[in-house]
Amino acid sequence: MKKYLVVPFALIIIFLGVKVLLTSNNIWQMMFASIGMLLFLFGVFREYSKIKTK
């Protein structure tokens, strides 16, 4: 992923995940939204730290 695309994608994922967490009554949707947000943010952090060290 390009460095300049990280911020918009992170904002979109966080917005959609928080929207699902606040509006959903289904526990499975809430669980998958929180897991997806955590995995995405962990991946972005990992990739960004690789870019920063090079």
Short mmCIF file of C-alpha atoms in Angstrom, two decimals:
data_model
loop_
_atom_site.label_atom_id
_atom_site.label_comp_id
_atom_site.label_asym_id
_atom_site.label_seq_id
_atom_site.Cartn_x
_atom_site.Cartn_y
_atom_site.Cartn_z
CA MET A 1 0.00 0.00 0.00
CA LYS A 2 1.30 3.42 -0.88
CA LYS A 3 2.22 5.67 2.01
CA TYR A 4 -0.21 8.42 1.03
CA LEU A 5 -3.17 5.99 0.90
CA VAL A 6 -2.77 4.82 4.49
CA VAL A 7 -4.53 7.74 6.18
CA PRO A 8 -7.73 7.76 4.06
CA PHE A 9 -8.11 3.99 4.28
CA ALA A 10 -7.51 4.04 8.04
CA LEU A 11 -10.14 6.75 8.51
CA ILE A 12 -12.66 4.86 6.38
CA ILE A 13 -12.08 1.58 8.25
CA ILE A 14 -12.31 3.28 11.65
CA PHE A 15 -15.47 5.17 10.65
CA LEU A 16 -17.22 2.07 9.32
CA GLY A 17 -16.12 -0.06 12.26
CA VAL A 18 -17.33 2.47 14.83
CA LYS A 19 -20.60 2.86 12.92
CA VAL A 20 -21.18 -0.90 13.05
CA LEU A 21 -20.22 -1.04 16.72
CA LEU A 22 -22.64 1.76 17.65
CA THR A 23 -25.61 0.79 15.47
CA SER A 24 -25.57 -2.99 15.37
CA ASN A 25 -27.55 -5.24 17.66
CA ASN A 26 -25.89 -8.37 16.31
CA ILE A 27 -23.02 -9.54 18.50
CA TRP A 28 -21.31 -11.31 15.58
CA GLN A 29 -21.21 -8.13 13.49
CA MET A 30 -19.80 -6.20 16.42
CA MET A 31 -17.17 -8.86 17.07
CA PHE A 32 -16.06 -9.02 13.44
CA ALA A 33 -16.00 -5.22 13.17
CA SER A 34 -13.75 -4.89 16.21
CA ILE A 35 -11.47 -7.73 15.09
CA GLY A 36 -11.26 -6.27 11.58
CA MET A 37 -10.37 -2.81 12.88
CA LEU A 38 -7.67 -4.24 15.14
CA LEU A 39 -6.16 -6.37 12.39
CA PHE A 40 -6.21 -3.49 9.90
CA LEU A 41 -4.61 -1.04 12.33
CA PHE A 42 -1.99 -3.61 13.36
CA GLY A 43 -1.15 -4.24 9.69
CA VAL A 44 -0.92 -0.53 8.92
CA PHE A 45 1.33 0.04 11.93
CA ARG A 46 3.55 -2.85 10.88
CA GLU A 47 3.85 -1.69 7.28
CA TYR A 48 4.40 1.94 8.27
CA SER A 49 7.18 0.96 10.65
CA LYS A 50 8.86 -0.95 7.79
CA ILE A 51 8.65 2.11 5.54
CA LYS A 52 9.92 4.43 8.27
CA THR A 53 13.00 2.34 9.08
CA LYS A 54 14.15 2.05 5.46
#
